[in-house]
């Protein structure tokens, strides 16, 4: 038996997305302004309602008492058979039917209605099966209540505006301090360990501290502690590398005196590895200290890249798509390119291609690509996940030297459909000849 299913239509709610609010609505200033406005409006509405109810109730009570007093006077005149004044009468025109019905039941009552276009207070009482009523002008009382309402509304608007100005000023001072603290935190995360908030409230312990001052003080304390620890680690690395140079020099000289053979080759190889590692540690310590000085000169990028590849002795293909002239430190640039090429051969797979396209140099292999941690956080010392030899210092030195010469070094992986592999992209500041940039002028 065949069974057919009707196609399901997607729910309309699934395709509808709520509109996103602007980014400024998430700021503390905006939230504080909304909170202050809502609270002020609620408080003004509450106080205005209380004042309105109190004043209106008292005004109506006074008018009711006055109307009932006149009704008593008119009742005495009616009982004595004297003529009634013009504001009183039996079943007069304009008397509300509900008030007339109340009087016919034997009760007295009052009511405010419109009479000839004016607010009027009516008071009625029973009189021989009919309604004896008086009226008084309620215009002044109604104007008093309306004026009170306008005054409450105007004062509420002024109070809300003044509160918003004062609140915005106070909140802006707090947010300005928070922005300054966040800016210092970003500078510290970017490597500027000398950055401090230096909030004046944290310098004087006798002054009361608010939450922003507490956060600022905690950030300054954290930055100082971090700076001391990093400087201690840098000094330790530099001292260890420096102290190792002397015994390694002696060990290298002693290894050269060993008789030829496999054991001697292994010793010499290990000594060379330890010396290279020591030199790398010294270079990293100098980069961490931030005292490196560049020796700038103008060089053609294509020939320089070719010399680096020849010096490496590796099977690396060089492609010069478009040559460029750059102003850089030749020794440091050669160090960067040499480390990138060596890393591609050591941890990647052939073919390794170095491409020069203007001021941009790319080094690509066709291996498994860079690991995820390196793409996310950059090179890390003594960490390598390729399974090959190495200490993870080559790319660290390349990134540090690139920063010193003002170049941008970006690590990525080539697309799988294009063969995959690790891709390092170095962008250098291009040198512009003044003669090429100036327009010719007439003699």
XYZ file of C-alpha atoms in Angstrom:
443
model
C 0.000 0.000 0.000
C 1.455 3.317 -1.060
C 1.410 6.152 1.365
C 1.935 9.703 0.311
C 3.014 12.488 2.576
C 2.085 16.058 2.092
C 5.093 18.329 1.953
C 5.666 20.240 5.132
C 5.677 23.963 4.826
C 8.173 25.772 6.982
C 6.708 27.745 9.806
C 6.361 31.406 9.167
C 7.949 32.207 12.488
C 11.128 30.343 11.538
C 11.738 32.562 8.527
C 11.108 35.756 10.418
C 13.963 37.220 12.315
C 13.686 39.937 14.831
C 15.398 43.128 13.718
C 18.751 43.712 15.355
C 19.059 46.750 17.551
C 21.777 49.314 16.777
C 25.103 48.793 18.507
C 24.816 51.997 20.543
C 21.773 50.604 22.379
C 24.096 48.168 24.163
C 26.191 50.931 25.752
C 26.028 51.665 29.457
C 25.146 55.309 28.780
C 22.098 54.335 26.738
C 20.935 51.785 29.311
C 21.399 54.267 32.152
C 19.489 56.946 30.211
C 16.604 54.555 29.558
C 16.562 53.449 33.202
C 16.627 57.019 34.494
C 13.896 58.074 32.061
C 11.631 55.163 32.956
C 12.118 55.657 36.697
C 11.585 59.420 36.442
C 8.430 58.948 34.373
C 7.104 56.356 36.809
C 7.889 58.573 39.802
C 6.403 61.645 38.126
C 3.264 59.713 37.182
C 2.893 58.392 40.726
C 3.429 61.764 42.410
C 1.283 63.551 39.824
C -1.545 61.075 40.341
C -1.354 61.442 44.118
C -1.343 65.246 43.939
C -4.136 65.286 41.346
C -6.318 62.930 43.345
C -5.716 64.842 46.568
C -6.334 68.322 45.155
C -9.226 67.266 42.933
C -10.849 65.428 45.819
C -10.559 68.447 48.103
C -11.866 70.783 45.382
C -14.852 68.551 44.659
C -15.555 68.220 48.371
C -15.575 72.001 48.856
C -17.892 72.464 45.867
C -20.162 69.652 47.079
C -20.373 71.163 50.577
C -21.189 74.539 49.062
C -23.875 73.018 46.811
C -25.430 71.079 49.696
C -25.437 74.230 51.861
C -27.321 76.099 49.149
C -29.663 73.141 48.777
C -30.500 73.418 52.497
C -31.284 77.118 52.093
C -33.439 76.470 49.025
C -35.260 73.651 50.848
C -36.227 76.045 53.656
C -37.450 78.601 51.114
C -39.465 75.890 49.318
C -41.068 74.704 52.564
C -41.983 78.246 53.554
C -43.533 78.910 50.164
C -41.145 81.693 49.251
C -39.937 82.134 45.671
C -36.829 80.207 44.738
C -33.644 81.904 43.440
C -32.697 81.634 39.779
C -30.042 78.964 40.395
C -32.655 76.607 41.966
C -35.878 74.946 40.865
C -38.101 71.907 40.970
C -37.235 69.475 38.194
C -35.171 72.162 36.444
C -33.978 71.744 32.876
C -30.523 70.204 32.562
C -30.770 68.181 35.772
C -29.039 64.826 35.182
C -31.497 61.956 35.043
C -29.448 59.795 37.387
C -29.451 62.565 40.000
C -33.227 63.097 39.477
C -33.841 59.382 39.971
C -31.784 59.442 43.182
C -33.825 62.355 44.542
C -37.093 60.572 43.726
C -35.964 57.669 45.923
C -35.716 60.071 48.879
C -31.922 60.541 48.832
C -29.775 63.647 48.471
C -26.868 63.747 46.054
C -24.527 65.830 43.953
C -23.069 65.514 40.455
C -20.808 67.515 38.122
C -21.986 67.835 34.508
C -21.981 70.291 31.618
C -24.744 72.903 31.627
C -24.894 75.343 28.771
C -21.282 74.567 27.938
C -19.950 75.237 31.441
C -18.992 72.819 34.203
C -21.772 72.819 36.822
C -22.137 71.208 40.244
C -25.714 69.960 40.852
C -27.264 69.124 44.223
C -30.747 67.582 44.447
C -33.146 66.477 47.194
C -36.741 65.078 47.240
C -39.610 67.579 47.321
C -43.273 66.354 47.145
C -42.444 63.488 44.801
C -40.272 65.638 42.640
C -36.642 66.742 42.676
C -35.608 70.051 44.168
C -32.208 70.986 42.733
C -29.655 73.783 42.861
C -26.655 74.418 40.668
C -23.422 76.313 41.187
C -20.744 77.264 38.664
C -17.900 74.721 38.717
C -15.755 76.509 36.122
C -13.214 77.955 38.557
C -12.713 74.621 40.294
C -12.317 72.805 36.973
C -9.805 75.441 35.806
C -7.891 74.995 39.055
C -7.632 71.240 38.502
C -6.633 71.698 34.836
C -3.991 74.249 35.805
C -2.692 71.888 38.447
C -2.453 69.082 35.881
C -0.549 71.318 33.475
C 1.806 72.402 36.243
C 2.408 68.778 37.232
C 3.101 67.825 33.613
C 5.441 70.769 33.011
C 7.353 70.286 36.248
C 7.634 66.555 35.521
C 9.130 67.242 32.071
C 11.593 69.742 33.553
C 12.503 67.369 36.369
C 13.021 64.466 33.932
C 15.159 66.642 31.651
C 17.291 67.929 34.529
C 17.663 64.430 35.960
C 18.677 63.097 32.543
C 21.326 65.804 32.158
C 22.760 65.200 35.615
C 22.535 61.419 35.190
C 24.129 61.537 31.733
C 26.967 63.661 33.105
C 27.553 61.262 35.994
C 27.290 58.145 33.821
C 29.525 59.675 31.127
C 32.236 60.259 33.715
C 32.022 56.615 34.746
C 31.950 55.296 31.170
C 34.886 57.529 30.237
C 36.907 55.955 33.021
C 35.763 52.495 31.933
C 36.779 53.221 28.333
C 40.188 54.383 29.548
C 40.583 51.175 31.552
C 39.544 49.068 28.542
C 41.993 50.937 26.312
C 44.831 50.244 28.737
C 43.818 46.566 28.852
C 43.965 46.416 25.050
C 47.409 48.041 25.069
C 48.634 45.476 27.586
C 47.243 42.617 25.506
C 49.042 44.094 22.464
C 52.358 43.910 24.333
C 52.677 47.364 25.922
C 53.386 46.227 29.489
C 54.210 49.788 30.590
C 50.602 50.914 30.085
C 48.783 51.858 33.303
C 45.420 53.427 34.126
C 46.807 55.466 37.044
C 43.397 56.363 38.438
C 43.935 59.161 41.002
C 41.529 57.438 43.405
C 43.839 54.437 43.677
C 46.917 56.485 44.586
C 45.452 57.950 47.769
C 44.222 55.180 50.125
C 42.336 57.720 52.241
C 40.012 58.609 49.387
C 36.874 56.503 48.970
C 37.105 54.188 45.969
C 34.248 53.237 43.696
C 33.978 50.059 41.631
C 35.724 51.611 38.602
C 38.694 52.635 40.738
C 38.842 49.101 42.161
C 38.916 47.607 38.658
C 41.554 50.120 37.534
C 43.737 49.361 40.520
C 43.386 45.617 39.979
C 44.351 46.038 36.301
C 47.430 48.108 37.181
C 48.461 45.554 39.789
C 47.995 42.704 37.313
C 49.998 44.537 34.641
C 52.843 45.227 37.062
C 52.926 41.610 38.228
C 52.810 40.339 34.648
C 55.572 42.710 33.612
C 57.812 41.564 36.478
C 57.231 37.898 35.628
C 57.916 38.379 31.924
C 61.021 40.419 32.592
C 62.212 37.730 34.988
C 61.629 35.060 32.342
C 63.411 37.140 29.708
C 66.418 37.661 31.990
C 66.453 33.961 32.818
C 66.380 32.986 29.113
C 69.097 35.483 28.236
C 71.282 34.446 31.190
C 70.921 30.738 30.444
C 71.692 31.205 26.740
C 74.641 33.466 27.536
C 76.070 31.082 30.124
C 75.761 28.149 27.716
C 77.807 29.810 24.998
C 81.149 29.414 26.771
C 80.909 25.675 27.598
C 79.432 24.967 24.175
C 82.348 26.714 22.498
C 84.756 24.547 24.441
C 82.685 21.444 23.755
C 82.668 22.229 20.035
C 86.451 22.627 19.996
C 86.869 19.365 21.897
C 84.518 17.554 19.502
C 86.679 18.591 16.557
C 89.626 16.803 18.190
C 87.809 13.488 18.389
C 88.947 10.795 15.931
C 86.796 10.350 12.863
C 83.942 7.903 13.208
C 80.232 7.563 13.766
C 80.364 8.502 17.478
C 82.311 11.667 16.649
C 79.768 12.660 13.993
C 76.910 12.219 16.463
C 78.689 14.350 19.070
C 79.453 17.121 16.567
C 75.865 17.064 15.291
C 74.449 17.397 18.822
C 76.888 20.189 19.616
C 75.890 22.094 16.475
C 72.213 21.650 17.411
C 72.815 22.952 20.926
C 74.763 25.942 19.605
C 71.989 26.789 17.134
C 69.416 26.502 19.921
C 71.487 28.764 22.171
C 71.827 31.393 19.448
C 68.089 31.249 18.816
C 67.374 31.756 22.522
C 69.712 34.755 22.611
C 67.989 36.249 19.573
C 64.560 35.732 21.111
C 65.699 37.347 24.363
C 66.902 40.398 22.420
C 63.587 40.583 20.574
C 61.673 40.338 23.860
C 63.749 43.139 25.342
C 62.640 45.438 22.508
C 66.071 46.999 22.126
C 66.706 45.902 18.539
C 67.713 48.634 16.090
C 67.180 48.314 12.366
C 69.700 49.204 9.665
C 67.470 50.415 6.844
C 68.574 50.412 3.226
C 66.923 50.173 -0.186
C 66.984 46.695 -1.777
C 65.404 44.938 -4.737
C 63.184 42.247 -3.275
C 63.424 39.666 -6.076
C 67.242 39.238 -6.147
C 67.346 39.296 -2.340
C 64.838 36.420 -2.145
C 66.834 34.432 -4.711
C 70.031 34.860 -2.660
C 68.244 33.607 0.449
C 67.096 30.464 -1.357
C 70.589 29.808 -2.776
C 72.139 30.272 0.652
C 69.683 27.790 2.171
C 70.833 25.072 -0.240
C 67.275 23.747 -0.446
C 65.220 22.761 -3.432
C 62.938 25.788 -3.392
C 61.307 27.262 -6.482
C 61.479 31.061 -6.748
C 58.806 32.913 -8.712
C 59.100 36.664 -9.269
C 55.699 37.832 -10.515
C 56.503 41.498 -10.031
C 59.687 42.800 -8.497
C 59.602 45.665 -6.025
C 61.992 47.944 -4.194
C 61.715 47.898 -0.409
C 63.420 49.851 2.347
C 64.277 47.335 5.040
C 66.978 45.731 7.135
C 68.611 43.223 4.797
C 70.003 40.951 7.508
C 66.705 40.693 9.369
C 64.690 40.167 6.181
C 67.037 37.362 5.132
C 66.575 35.844 8.584
C 62.790 35.923 8.206
C 62.759 34.420 4.725
C 65.384 31.834 5.639
C 63.373 30.653 8.644
C 60.175 30.443 6.587
C 61.889 28.378 3.876
C 63.599 26.116 6.436
C 60.321 25.572 8.280
C 58.542 24.689 5.016
C 61.128 22.017 4.198
C 61.359 20.695 7.744
C 57.667 20.436 8.590
C 55.958 20.555 5.203
C 56.212 18.646 1.948
C 57.638 19.521 -1.470
C 57.334 21.401 -3.669
C 58.198 24.539 -1.714
C 57.548 27.746 -3.650
C 58.705 31.266 -2.766
C 56.766 33.907 -4.695
C 57.567 37.628 -4.956
C 54.602 39.736 -6.051
C 55.459 43.362 -5.487
C 56.185 44.008 -1.791
C 54.502 40.702 -0.844
C 56.502 37.501 -0.389
C 54.749 34.167 0.094
C 56.335 30.868 1.100
C 54.187 27.813 0.524
C 54.649 24.081 0.880
C 52.283 21.240 0.043
C 52.174 19.445 3.359
C 49.487 19.139 6.041
C 49.471 22.889 6.731
C 49.932 24.846 9.935
C 48.280 23.466 13.103
C 45.184 25.147 14.486
C 46.904 26.627 17.539
C 49.392 28.472 15.317
C 46.663 29.914 13.099
C 44.727 31.129 16.137
C 47.467 32.406 18.467
C 50.606 32.571 16.331
C 53.900 30.705 16.784
C 54.675 29.431 20.276
C 58.073 28.572 21.644
C 59.016 24.910 22.084
C 55.723 23.743 20.612
C 55.515 21.791 17.393
C 52.902 19.279 16.317
C 54.277 18.220 12.946
C 56.169 15.220 14.267
C 59.469 16.480 12.845
C 62.550 17.946 14.441
C 62.529 21.445 15.791
C 61.848 23.523 18.861
C 59.215 25.912 17.532
C 61.659 28.834 17.599
C 62.105 29.434 13.860
C 58.663 30.891 13.235
C 58.791 32.744 16.562
C 61.999 34.480 15.455
C 60.534 35.143 12.002
C 57.460 36.808 13.520
C 59.614 38.882 15.902
C 62.030 40.052 13.212
C 59.139 40.885 10.873
C 57.658 43.108 13.563
C 61.019 44.840 14.057
C 61.348 45.761 10.352
C 57.702 46.876 10.185
C 56.453 44.002 8.027
C 53.242 42.026 8.430
C 53.590 38.239 8.656
C 50.386 36.199 8.355
C 50.134 32.417 8.620
C 47.361 30.506 6.846
C 46.621 27.275 5.025
C 46.050 27.019 1.285
C 42.629 25.712 0.146
C 42.311 21.948 -0.217
C 41.062 22.264 -3.796
C 44.303 24.099 -4.596
C 46.507 21.369 -3.134
C 46.547 22.515 0.506
C 49.716 23.197 2.446
C 51.077 25.892 4.745
C 51.154 29.457 3.433
C 53.178 32.275 5.026
C 52.544 35.779 3.646
C 55.044 38.569 4.370
C 54.023 42.106 3.381
C 56.813 44.704 3.376
C 56.568 48.495 3.159
C 57.280 49.357 -0.474
C 59.834 52.051 -1.258
C 58.554 54.789 -3.563
C 61.052 56.816 -5.577
C 60.351 60.522 -5.424
C 61.137 60.860 -9.121
C 58.398 58.347 -9.944
C 55.801 59.968 -7.675
C 56.312 63.567 -8.826
C 54.491 64.792 -11.911
C 56.645 66.423 -14.642
C 56.427 70.188 -14.796
C 57.053 72.599 -17.686
C 60.368 74.399 -17.710
